[in-house]
CSV table of N, CA and C in Angstrom, one decimal:
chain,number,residue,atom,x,y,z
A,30,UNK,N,1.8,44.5,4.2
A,30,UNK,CA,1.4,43.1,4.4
A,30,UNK,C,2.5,42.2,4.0
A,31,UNK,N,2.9,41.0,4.9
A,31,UNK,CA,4.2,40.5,4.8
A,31,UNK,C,3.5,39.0,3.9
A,32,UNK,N,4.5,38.0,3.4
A,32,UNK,CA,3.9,36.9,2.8
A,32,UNK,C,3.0,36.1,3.9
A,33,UNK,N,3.5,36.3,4.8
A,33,UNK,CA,3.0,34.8,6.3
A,33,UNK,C,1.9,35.4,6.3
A,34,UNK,N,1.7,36.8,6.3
A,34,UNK,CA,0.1,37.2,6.5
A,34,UNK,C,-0.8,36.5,5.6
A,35,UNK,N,-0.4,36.9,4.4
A,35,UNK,CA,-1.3,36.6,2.8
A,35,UNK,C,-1.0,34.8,3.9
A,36,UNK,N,-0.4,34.1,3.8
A,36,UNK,CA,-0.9,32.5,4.0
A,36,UNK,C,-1.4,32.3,5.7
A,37,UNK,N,-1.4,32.8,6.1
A,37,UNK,CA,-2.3,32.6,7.0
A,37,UNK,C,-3.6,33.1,6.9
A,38,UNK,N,-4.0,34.3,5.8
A,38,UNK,CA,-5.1,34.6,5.7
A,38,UNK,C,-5.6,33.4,5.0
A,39,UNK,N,-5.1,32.7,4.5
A,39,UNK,CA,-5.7,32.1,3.2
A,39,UNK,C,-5.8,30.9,4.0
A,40,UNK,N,-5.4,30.3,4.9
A,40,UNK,CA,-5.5,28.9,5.6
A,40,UNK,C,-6.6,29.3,6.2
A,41,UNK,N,-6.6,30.4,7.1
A,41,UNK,CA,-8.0,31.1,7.7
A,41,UNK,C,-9.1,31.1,6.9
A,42,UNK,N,-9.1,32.0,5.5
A,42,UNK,CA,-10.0,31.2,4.3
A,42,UNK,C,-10.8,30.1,4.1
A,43,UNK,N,-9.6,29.1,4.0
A,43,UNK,CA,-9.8,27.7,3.9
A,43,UNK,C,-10.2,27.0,4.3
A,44,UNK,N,-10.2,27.5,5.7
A,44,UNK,CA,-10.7,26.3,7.0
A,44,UNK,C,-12.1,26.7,7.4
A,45,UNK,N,-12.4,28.1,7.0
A,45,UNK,CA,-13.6,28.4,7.4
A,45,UNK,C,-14.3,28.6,6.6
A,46,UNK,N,-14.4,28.2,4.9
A,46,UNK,CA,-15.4,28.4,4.5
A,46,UNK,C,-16.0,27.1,4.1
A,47,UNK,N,-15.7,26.0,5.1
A,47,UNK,CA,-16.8,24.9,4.7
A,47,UNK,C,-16.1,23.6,3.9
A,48,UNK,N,-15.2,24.0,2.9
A,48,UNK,CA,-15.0,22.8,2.0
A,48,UNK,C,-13.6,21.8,2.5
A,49,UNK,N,-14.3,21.2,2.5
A,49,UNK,CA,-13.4,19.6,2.8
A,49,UNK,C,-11.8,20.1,1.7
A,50,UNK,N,-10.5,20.2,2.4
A,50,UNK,CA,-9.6,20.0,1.7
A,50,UNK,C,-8.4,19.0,1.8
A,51,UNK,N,-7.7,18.7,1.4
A,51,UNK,CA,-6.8,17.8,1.2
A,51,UNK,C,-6.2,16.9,2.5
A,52,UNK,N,-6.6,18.3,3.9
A,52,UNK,CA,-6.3,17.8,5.3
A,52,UNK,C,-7.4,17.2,6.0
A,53,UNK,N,-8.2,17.1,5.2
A,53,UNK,CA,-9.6,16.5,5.3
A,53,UNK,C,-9.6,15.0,5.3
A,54,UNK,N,-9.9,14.2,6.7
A,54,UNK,CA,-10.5,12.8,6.4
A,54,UNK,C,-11.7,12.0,5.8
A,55,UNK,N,-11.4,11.2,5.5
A,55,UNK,CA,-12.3,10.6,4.7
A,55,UNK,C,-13.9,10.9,5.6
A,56,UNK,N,-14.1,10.7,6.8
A,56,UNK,CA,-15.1,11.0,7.7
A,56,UNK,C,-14.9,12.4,8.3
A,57,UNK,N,-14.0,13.6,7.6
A,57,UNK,CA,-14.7,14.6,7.6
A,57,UNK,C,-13.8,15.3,8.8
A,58,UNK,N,-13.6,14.7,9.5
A,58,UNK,CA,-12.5,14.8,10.6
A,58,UNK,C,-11.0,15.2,10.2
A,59,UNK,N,-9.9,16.1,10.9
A,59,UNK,CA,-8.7,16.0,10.3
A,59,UNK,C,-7.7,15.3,10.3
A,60,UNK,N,-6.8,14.9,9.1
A,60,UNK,CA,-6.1,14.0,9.4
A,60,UNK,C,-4.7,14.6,10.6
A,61,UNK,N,-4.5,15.3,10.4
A,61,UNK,CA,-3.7,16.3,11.6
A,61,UNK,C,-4.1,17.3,13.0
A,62,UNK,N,-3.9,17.0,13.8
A,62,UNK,CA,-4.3,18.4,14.7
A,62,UNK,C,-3.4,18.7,15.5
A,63,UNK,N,-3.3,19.7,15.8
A,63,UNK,CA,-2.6,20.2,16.6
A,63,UNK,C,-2.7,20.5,18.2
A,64,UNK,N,-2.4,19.6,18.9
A,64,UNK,CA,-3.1,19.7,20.4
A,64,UNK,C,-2.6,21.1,20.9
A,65,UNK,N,-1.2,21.3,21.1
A,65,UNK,CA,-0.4,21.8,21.9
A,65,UNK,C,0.7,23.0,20.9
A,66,UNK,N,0.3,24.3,21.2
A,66,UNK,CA,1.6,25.0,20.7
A,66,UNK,C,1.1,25.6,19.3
A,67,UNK,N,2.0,26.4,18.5
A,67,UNK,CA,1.5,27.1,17.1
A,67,UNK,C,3.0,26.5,16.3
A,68,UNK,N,2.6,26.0,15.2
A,68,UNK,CA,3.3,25.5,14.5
A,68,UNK,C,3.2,26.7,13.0
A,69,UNK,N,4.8,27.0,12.6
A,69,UNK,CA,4.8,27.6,11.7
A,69,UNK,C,4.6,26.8,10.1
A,70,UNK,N,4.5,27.4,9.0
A,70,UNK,CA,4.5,26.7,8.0
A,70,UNK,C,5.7,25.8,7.6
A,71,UNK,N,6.8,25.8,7.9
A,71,UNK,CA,7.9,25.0,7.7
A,71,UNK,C,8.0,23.8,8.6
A,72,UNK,N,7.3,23.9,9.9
A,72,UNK,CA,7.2,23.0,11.3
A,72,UNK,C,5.9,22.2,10.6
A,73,UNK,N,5.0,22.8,10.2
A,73,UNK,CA,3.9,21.7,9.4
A,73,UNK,C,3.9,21.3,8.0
A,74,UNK,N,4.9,21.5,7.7
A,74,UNK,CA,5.5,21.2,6.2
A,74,UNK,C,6.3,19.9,6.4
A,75,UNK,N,7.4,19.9,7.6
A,75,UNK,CA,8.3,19.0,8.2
A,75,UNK,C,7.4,17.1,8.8
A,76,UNK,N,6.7,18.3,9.6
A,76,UNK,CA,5.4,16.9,9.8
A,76,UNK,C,4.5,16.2,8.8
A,77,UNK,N,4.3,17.0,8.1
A,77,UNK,CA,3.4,15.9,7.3
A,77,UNK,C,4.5,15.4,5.9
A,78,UNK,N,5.8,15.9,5.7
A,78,UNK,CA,7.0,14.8,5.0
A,78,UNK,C,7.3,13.6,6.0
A,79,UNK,N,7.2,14.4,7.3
A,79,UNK,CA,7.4,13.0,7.9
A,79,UNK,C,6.5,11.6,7.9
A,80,UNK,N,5.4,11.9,8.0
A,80,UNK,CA,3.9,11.0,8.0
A,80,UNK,C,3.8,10.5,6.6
A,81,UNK,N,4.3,11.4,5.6
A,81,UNK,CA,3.6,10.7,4.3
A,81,UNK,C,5.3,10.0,4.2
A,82,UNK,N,6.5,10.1,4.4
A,82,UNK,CA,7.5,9.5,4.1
A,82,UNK,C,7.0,7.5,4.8
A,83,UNK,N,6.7,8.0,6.1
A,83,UNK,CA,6.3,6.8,6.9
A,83,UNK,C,5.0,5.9,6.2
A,84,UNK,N,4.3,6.4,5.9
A,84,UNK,CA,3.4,5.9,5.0
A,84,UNK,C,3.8,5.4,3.6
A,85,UNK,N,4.6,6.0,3.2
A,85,UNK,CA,4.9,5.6,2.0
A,85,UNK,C,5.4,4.2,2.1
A,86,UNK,N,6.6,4.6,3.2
A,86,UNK,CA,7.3,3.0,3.6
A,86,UNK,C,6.5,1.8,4.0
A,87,UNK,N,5.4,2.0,4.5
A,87,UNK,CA,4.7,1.5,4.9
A,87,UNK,C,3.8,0.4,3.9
A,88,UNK,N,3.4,1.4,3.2
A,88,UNK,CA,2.9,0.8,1.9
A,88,UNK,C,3.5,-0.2,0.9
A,89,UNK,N,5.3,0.6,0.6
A,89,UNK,CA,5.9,-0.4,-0.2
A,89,UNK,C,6.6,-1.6,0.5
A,90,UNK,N,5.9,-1.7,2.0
A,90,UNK,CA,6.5,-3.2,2.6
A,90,UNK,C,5.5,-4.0,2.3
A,91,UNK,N,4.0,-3.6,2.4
A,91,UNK,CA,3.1,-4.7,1.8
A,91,UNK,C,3.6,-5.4,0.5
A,92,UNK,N,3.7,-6.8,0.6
A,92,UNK,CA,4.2,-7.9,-0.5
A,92,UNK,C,3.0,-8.2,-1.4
A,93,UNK,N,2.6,-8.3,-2.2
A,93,UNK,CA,1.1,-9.6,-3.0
A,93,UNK,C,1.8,-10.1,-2.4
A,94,UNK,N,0.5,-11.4,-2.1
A,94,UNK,CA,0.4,-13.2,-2.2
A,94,UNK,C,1.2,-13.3,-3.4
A,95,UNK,N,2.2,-14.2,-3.0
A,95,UNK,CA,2.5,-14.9,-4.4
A,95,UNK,C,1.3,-16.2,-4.7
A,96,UNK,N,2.1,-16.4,-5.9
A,96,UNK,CA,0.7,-17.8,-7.0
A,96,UNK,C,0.9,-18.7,-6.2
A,97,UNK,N,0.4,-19.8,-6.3
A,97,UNK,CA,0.4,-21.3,-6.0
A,97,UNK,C,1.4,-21.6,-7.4
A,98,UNK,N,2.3,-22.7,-6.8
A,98,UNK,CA,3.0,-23.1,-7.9
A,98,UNK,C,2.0,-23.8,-8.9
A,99,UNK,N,2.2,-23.8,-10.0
A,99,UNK,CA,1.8,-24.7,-10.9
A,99,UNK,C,2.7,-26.2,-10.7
A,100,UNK,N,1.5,-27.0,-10.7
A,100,UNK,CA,1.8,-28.4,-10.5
A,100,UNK,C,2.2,-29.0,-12.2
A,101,UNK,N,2.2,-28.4,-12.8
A,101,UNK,CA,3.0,-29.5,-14.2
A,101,UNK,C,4.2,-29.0,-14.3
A,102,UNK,N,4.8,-28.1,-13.5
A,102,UNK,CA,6.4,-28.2,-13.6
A,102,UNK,C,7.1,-28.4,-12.1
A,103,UNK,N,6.3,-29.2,-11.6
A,103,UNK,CA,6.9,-29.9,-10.0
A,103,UNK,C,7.8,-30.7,-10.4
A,104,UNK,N,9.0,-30.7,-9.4
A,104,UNK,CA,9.6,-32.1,-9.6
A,104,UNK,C,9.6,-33.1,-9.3
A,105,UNK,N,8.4,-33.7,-8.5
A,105,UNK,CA,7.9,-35.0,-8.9
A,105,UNK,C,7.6,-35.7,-10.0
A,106,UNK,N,7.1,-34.6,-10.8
A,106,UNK,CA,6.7,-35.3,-12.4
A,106,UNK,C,7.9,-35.7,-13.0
A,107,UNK,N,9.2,-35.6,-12.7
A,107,UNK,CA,10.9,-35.8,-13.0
A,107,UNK,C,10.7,-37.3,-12.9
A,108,UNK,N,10.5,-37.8,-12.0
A,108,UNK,CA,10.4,-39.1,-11.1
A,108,UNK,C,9.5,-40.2,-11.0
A,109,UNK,N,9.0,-40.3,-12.6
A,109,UNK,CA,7.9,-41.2,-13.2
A,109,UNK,C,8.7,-42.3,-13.5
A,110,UNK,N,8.3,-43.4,-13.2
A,110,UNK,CA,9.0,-44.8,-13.5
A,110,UNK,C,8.6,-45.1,-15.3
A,111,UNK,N,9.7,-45.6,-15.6
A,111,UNK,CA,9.3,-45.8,-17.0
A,111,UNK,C,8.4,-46.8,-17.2
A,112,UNK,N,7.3,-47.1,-18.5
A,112,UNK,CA,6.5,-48.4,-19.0
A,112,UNK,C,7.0,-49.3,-19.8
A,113,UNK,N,7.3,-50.1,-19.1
A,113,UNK,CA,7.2,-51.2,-20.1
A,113,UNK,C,6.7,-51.9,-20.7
A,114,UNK,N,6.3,-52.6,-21.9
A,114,UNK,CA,5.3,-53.0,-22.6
A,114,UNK,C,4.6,-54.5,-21.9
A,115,UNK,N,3.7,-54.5,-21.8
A,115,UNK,CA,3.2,-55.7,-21.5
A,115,UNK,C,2.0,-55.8,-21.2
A,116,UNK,N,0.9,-56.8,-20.9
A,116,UNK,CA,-0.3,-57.2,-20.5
A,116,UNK,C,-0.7,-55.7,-19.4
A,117,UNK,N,-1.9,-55.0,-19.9
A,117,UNK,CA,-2.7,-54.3,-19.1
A,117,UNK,C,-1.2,-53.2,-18.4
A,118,UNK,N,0.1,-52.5,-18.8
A,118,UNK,CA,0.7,-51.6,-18.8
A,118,UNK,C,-0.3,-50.3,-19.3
A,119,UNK,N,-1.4,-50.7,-20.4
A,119,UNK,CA,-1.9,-48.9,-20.7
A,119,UNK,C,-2.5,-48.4,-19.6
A,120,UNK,N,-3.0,-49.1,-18.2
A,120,UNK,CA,-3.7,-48.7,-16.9
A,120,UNK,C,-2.7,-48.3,-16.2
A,121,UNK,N,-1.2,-48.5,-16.2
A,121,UNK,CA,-0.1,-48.3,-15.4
A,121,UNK,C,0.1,-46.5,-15.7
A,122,UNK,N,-0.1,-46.4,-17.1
A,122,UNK,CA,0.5,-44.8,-17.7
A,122,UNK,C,-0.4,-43.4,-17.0
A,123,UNK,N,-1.7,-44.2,-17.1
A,123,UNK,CA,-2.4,-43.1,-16.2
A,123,UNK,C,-1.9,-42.2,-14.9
A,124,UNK,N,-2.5,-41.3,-14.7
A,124,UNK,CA,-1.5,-40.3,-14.0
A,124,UNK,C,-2.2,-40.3,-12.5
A,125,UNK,N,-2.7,-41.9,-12.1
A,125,UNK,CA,-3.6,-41.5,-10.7
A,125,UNK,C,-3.1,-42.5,-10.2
């Protein structure tokens, strides 16, 4: 009995005794299939570096939202006319 036997018995195993494994979709379904052709263990090792490489990339393009600036270090607030002292100036200082 050669190694490819022992892993294909064991895929054979796997797939047929029922439990959901790692190639398993969330809904149960697989995330891979194979329409056309027999793919060896290095041909399906190749494909799914390629899918999780693409996904990966994929992922680390999503940005966060950045914050909203905070408004007390705007530079408008630079640009306050000074007070000068006089009749009813304390209504002038208000910030509205």
């Amino acid at each position: 009995m050669t190694d490819d036997a022992v892993t294909d018995d064991a895929v054979t195993n796997d797939a047929t005794d029922g439990a959901a494994g790692p190639a398993e979709g969330l809904a149960g379904s697989p995330v891979l299939r194979v329409v056309r052709g027999d793919l060896d263990a290095e041909e399906l090792a190749a494909l799914v570096a390629v899918v999780a490489a693409r996904n990966a990339a994929a992922a680390a393009a999503v940005v966060p939202p950045r914050r909203p600036r905070s408004e007390w270090g705007h530079p408008a607030r630079a640009h306050r006319s000074a007070h000068r002292p006089g009749p009813d100036q304390w209504r002038r200082s208000a910030w509205g």
